[in-house]
XYZ file of C-alpha atoms in Angstrom:
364
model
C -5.455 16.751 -31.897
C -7.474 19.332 -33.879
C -11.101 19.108 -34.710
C -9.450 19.755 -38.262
C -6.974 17.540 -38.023
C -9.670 14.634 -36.523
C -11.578 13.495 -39.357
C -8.453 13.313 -41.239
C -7.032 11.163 -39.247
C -9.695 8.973 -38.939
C -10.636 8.688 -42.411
C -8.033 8.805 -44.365
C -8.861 12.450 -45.811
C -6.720 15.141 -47.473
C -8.972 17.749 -46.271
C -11.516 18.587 -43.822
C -15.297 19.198 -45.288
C -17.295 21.933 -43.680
C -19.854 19.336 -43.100
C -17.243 17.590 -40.731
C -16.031 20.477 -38.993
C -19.368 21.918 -38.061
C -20.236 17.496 -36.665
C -16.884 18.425 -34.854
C -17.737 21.906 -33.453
C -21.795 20.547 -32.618
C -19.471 17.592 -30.637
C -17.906 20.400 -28.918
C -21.137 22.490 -27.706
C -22.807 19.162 -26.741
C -20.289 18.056 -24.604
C -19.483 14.822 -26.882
C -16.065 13.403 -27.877
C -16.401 10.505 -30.752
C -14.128 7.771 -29.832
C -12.443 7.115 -33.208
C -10.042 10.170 -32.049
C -9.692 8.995 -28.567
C -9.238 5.013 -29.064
C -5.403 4.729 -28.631
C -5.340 6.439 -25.465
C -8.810 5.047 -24.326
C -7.863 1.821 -25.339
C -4.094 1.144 -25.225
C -2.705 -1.964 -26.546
C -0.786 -2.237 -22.950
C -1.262 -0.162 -20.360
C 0.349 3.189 -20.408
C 0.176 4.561 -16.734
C 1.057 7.717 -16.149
C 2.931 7.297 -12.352
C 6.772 6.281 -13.444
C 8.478 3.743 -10.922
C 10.524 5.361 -8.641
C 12.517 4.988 -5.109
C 12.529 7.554 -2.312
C 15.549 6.308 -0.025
C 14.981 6.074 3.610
C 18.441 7.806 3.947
C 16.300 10.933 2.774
C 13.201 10.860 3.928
C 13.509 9.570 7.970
C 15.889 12.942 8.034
C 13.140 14.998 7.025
C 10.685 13.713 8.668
C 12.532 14.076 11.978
C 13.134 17.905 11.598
C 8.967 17.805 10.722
C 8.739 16.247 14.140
C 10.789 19.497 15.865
C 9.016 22.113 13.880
C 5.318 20.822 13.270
C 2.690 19.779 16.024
C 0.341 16.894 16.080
C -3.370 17.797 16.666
C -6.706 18.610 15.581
C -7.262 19.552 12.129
C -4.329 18.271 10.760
C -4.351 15.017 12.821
C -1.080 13.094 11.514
C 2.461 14.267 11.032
C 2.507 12.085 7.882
C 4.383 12.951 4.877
C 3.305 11.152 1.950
C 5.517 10.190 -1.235
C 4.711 11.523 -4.573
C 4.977 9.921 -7.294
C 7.068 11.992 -10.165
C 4.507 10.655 -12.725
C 1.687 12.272 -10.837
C 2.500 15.419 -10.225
C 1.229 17.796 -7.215
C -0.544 14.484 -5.666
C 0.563 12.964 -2.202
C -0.068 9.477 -4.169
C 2.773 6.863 -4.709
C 0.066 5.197 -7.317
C -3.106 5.858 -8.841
C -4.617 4.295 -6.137
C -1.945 3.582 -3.290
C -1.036 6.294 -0.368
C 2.068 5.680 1.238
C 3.899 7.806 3.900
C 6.119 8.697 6.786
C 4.129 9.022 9.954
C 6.584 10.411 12.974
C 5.128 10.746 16.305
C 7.808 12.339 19.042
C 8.145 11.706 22.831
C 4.885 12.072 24.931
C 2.629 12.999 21.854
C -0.603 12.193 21.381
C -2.537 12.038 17.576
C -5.952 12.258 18.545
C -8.989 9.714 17.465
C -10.804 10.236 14.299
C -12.095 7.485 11.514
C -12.186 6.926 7.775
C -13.767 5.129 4.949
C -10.207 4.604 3.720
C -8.464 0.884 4.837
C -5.176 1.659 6.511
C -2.276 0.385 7.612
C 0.859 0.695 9.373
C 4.156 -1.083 8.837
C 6.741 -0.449 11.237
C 10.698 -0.955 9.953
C 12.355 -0.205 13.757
C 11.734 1.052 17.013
C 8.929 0.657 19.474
C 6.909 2.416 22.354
C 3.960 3.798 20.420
C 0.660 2.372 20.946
C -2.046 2.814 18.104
C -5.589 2.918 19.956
C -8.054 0.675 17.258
C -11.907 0.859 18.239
C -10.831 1.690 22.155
C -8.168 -1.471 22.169
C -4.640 -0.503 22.907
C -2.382 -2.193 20.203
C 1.561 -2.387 20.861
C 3.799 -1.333 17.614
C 7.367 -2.570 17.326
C 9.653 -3.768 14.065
C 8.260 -5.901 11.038
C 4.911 -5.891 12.826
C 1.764 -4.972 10.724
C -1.468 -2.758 12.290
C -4.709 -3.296 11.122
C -6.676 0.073 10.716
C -9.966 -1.287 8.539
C -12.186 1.612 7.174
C -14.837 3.316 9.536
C -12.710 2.135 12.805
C -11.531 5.276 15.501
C -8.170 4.844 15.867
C -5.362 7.405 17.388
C -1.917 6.552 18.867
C -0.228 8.208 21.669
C 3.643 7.766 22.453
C 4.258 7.524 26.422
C 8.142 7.316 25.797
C 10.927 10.020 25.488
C 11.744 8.451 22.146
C 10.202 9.507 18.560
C 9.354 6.869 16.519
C 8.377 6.452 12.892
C 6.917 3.488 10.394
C 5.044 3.471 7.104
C 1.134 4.214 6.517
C -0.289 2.866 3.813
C -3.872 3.464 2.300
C -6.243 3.276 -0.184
C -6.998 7.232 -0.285
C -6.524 7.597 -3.896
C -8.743 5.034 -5.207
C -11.522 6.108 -2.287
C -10.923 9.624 -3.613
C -10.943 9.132 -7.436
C -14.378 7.415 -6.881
C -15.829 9.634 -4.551
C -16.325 7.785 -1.823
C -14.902 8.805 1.294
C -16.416 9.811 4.754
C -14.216 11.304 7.912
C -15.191 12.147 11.123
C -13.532 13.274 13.949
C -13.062 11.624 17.358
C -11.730 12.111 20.492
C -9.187 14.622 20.884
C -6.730 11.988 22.728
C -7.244 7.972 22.685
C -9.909 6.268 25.054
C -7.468 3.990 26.492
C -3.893 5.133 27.272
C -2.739 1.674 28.938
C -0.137 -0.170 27.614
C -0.741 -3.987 27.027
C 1.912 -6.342 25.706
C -1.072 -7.669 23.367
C -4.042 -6.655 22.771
C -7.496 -7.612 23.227
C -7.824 -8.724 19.268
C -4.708 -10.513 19.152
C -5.595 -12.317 22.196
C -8.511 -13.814 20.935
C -7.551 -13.963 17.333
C -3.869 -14.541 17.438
C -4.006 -18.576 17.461
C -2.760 -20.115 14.002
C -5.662 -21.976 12.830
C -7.948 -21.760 15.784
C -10.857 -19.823 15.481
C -12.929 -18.575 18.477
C -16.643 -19.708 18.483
C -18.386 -16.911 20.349
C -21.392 -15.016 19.195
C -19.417 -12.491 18.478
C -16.531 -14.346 16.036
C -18.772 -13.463 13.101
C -16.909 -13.319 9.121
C -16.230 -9.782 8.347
C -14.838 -8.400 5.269
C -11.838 -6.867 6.768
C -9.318 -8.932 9.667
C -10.434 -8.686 12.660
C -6.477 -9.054 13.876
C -5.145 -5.834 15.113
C -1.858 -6.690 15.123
C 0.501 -9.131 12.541
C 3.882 -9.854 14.914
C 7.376 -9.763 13.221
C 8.289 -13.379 15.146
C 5.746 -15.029 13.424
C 6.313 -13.642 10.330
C 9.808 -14.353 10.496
C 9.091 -17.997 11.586
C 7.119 -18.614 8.465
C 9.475 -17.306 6.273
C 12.354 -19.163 8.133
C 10.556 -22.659 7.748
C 9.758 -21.990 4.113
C 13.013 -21.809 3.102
C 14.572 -24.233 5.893
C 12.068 -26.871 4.356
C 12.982 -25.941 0.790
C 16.508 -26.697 1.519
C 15.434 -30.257 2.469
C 14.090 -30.539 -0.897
C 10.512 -29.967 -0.504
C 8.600 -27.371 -3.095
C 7.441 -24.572 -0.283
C 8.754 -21.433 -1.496
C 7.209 -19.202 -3.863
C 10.248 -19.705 -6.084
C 13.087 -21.983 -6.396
C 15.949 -21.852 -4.547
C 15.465 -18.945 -2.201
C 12.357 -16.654 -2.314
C 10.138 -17.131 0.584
C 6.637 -15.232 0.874
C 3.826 -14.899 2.904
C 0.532 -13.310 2.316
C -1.520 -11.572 5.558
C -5.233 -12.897 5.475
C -8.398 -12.495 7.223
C -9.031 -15.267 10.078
C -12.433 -15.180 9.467
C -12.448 -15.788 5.523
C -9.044 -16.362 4.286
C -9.043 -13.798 2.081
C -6.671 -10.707 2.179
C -6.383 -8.947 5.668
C -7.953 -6.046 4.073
C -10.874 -5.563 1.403
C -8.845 -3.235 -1.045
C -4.971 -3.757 -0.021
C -2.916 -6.683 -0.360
C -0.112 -6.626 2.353
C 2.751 -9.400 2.131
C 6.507 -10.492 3.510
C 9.100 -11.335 1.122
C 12.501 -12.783 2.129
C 14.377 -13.439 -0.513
C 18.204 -15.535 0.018
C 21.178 -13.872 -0.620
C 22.599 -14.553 -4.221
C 19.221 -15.022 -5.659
C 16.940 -13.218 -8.039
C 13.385 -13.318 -8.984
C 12.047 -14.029 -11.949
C 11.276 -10.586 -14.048
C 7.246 -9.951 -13.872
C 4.869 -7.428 -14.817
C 1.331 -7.144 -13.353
C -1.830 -5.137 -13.976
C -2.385 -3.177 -10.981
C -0.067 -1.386 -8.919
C 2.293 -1.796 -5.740
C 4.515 -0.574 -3.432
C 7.588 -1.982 -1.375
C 9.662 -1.156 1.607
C 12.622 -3.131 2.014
C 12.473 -3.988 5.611
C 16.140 -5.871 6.249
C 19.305 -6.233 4.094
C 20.607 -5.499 0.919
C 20.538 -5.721 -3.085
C 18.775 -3.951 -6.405
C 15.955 -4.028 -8.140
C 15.236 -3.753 -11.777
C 12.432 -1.602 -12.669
C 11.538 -1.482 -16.504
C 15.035 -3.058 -16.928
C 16.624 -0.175 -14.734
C 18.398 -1.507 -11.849
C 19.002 0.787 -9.070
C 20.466 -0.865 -5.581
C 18.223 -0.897 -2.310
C 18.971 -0.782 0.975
C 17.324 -1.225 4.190
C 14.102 1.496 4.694
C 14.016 2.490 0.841
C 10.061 2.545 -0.499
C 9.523 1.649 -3.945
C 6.577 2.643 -6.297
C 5.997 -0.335 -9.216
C 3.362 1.124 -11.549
C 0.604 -1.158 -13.899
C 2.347 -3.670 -16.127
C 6.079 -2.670 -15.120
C 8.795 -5.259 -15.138
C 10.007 -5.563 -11.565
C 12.826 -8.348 -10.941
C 14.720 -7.936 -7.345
C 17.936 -9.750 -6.823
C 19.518 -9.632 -3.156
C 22.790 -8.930 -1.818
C 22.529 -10.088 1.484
C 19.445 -12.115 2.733
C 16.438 -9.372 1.605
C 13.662 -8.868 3.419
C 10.647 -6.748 1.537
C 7.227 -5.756 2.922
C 5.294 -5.441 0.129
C 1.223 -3.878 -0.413
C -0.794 -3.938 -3.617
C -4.480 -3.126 -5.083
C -4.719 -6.832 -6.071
C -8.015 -7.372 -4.448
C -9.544 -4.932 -6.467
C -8.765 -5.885 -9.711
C -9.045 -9.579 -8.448
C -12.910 -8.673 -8.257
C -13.228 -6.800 -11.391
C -11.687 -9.416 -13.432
C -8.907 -6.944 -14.780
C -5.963 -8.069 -13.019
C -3.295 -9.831 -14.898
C 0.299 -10.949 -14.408
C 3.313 -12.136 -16.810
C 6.786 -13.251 -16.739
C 9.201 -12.320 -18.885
């Protein structure tokens, strides 16, 4: 829009006075934009984000991300052999959403990505294989399939693979909404891990891993972000298993009726989400069913995890398959309907908007 054309606009005028174009061009040299020709996309009846949903197929990106692992090295400076999605809507930005970071991390045989910390809340999901450990605050933690690793903001963390086999899971983080308000901090540790053992569990988990027990020692003080390193597949596959066996038996304890089963990961200490700024939850969804269509303010990404089926996106259906990440902007319509029996990792901004009082949700 024209400062010419502006006024007109605005006030329903053939023709532009000189008296208004000189306001316009004194708006210009002052650094001022009025908001009567700025309110629609200020203020938009719905939202109107400008990432697109999308789906990057595992099928394509483990390949790539394997030849990364032959030709590029792991080590200071660049620190992670992580290749993040970008999202088509946001062009020349490693960001699957305004404010979510999801990747590829691949870490060969016998490598080592060395210590270093962040403001950013991270975390990794791991879809198959095992034998890397990631090294949280100097306590070894074990990664294997459907487990989720806790790395909250401002905690060293490295992993090192003592295996002959590469392995590779999903990062996710909250670098783009650190970045967009300018507030991250990253310092380098270590240029290996302090503690190359190789525990089953790990220190966390053994003191924090007991469904509904909480320890009472000085030091089992509420923090804002889990203080579980490590979320294990077999009990999130138990969960989901009993919600639905229990459903079947005609008792209301799935998230909906007949067959999608959910779990949310929280914080021992509070309840709340496992992380301050990223929801993280489990899905399994029965073969034959579909959800219910919803759109939500806020933004969120999925990885199906195990099976089969298609998801609707804005009313486009495109089938899924096991590995493929999806990127659901603000206020898109996302159903899912499985194939086979669906399971779907799943990782949000909720908590943020939860706080601000912006977030939002309806079903078509």
């Amino acid at each position: 829009m024209t400062e010419a054309q502006a006024p007109a606009a605005s006030t329903g005028h053939s023709e532009v006075s000189a008296a208004e174009k000189q306001l316009y061009e004194d708006f210009t040299r002052l650094g001022l934009i009025p908001l009567w020709t700025e309110r629609e996309d200020l203020m938009p009846l719905t939202p109107t984000p400008q990432a697109t949903p999308h789906i990057w197929h595992w099928g394509d990106l483990y390949p790539v991300a394997a030849r990364a692992g032959d030709l590029i090295p792991v080590g200071r400076g660049g620190e992670r052999r992580a290749i993040a999605v970008s999202n088509p809507g946001l062009p020349g930005l490693p960001y699957a959403t305004p404010t979510l970071w999801a990747a590829i991390q691949y870490l060969g045989p016998n490598e080592v990505a060395p210590a270093h910390r962040h403001s950013q809340n991270a975390f990794r999901f791991v879809l198959e294989g095992e034998g890397v450990w990631t090294v949280v605050d100097g306590d070894p933690v074990a990664m294997r399939r459907g487990d989720l690793l806790l790395t909250p903001g401002w905690q060293f963390h490295g992993h090192h693979n003592p295996n002959p086999q590469p392995m590779a899971w999903l990062d996710g983080l909250d670098i783009p909404f650190v970045s967009g308000t300018d507030t991250g901090f990253f310092e380098f540790g270590e240029d290996g891990v302090t503690d190359r053992s190789t525990p089953r569990r790990s220190r966390a988990e053994r003191v924090w891993g007991h469904p509904g027990l909480r320890p009472l020692s000085a030091t089992a003080k509420d923090t804002p972000n889990s203080p579980l390193a490590a979320y294990r597949w077999e009990h999130t596959d138990a969960a989901l298993t009993a919600q639905l066996e229990v459903a079947a038996e005609g008792h209301p304890e799935v998230l909906e009726e007949p067959g999608h089963a959910a779990v949310r990961f929280s914080n021992p200490t509070t309840g709340a989400d496992a992380l301050t700024t990223l929801r993280t939850e489990m899905h399994r969804i029965a073969a034959g069913h579909r959800t219910a269509a919803v759109r939500e303010t806020g933004s969120s990404v999925w990885q199906v995890f195990d099976g089969s089926g298609a998801i609707s996106l804005g009313g486009k259906r495109t089938d899924v398959v096991r590995g493929d990440i999806i990127a659901v902007p603000s206020w898109c319509e996302v159903a899912i309907e499985a194939g086979t029996d669906l399971d779907l990792f799943r990782f949000s901004d909720a908590p943020i908007f939860e706080r601000l009082n912006l977030a939002r949700r309806e079903y078509s």
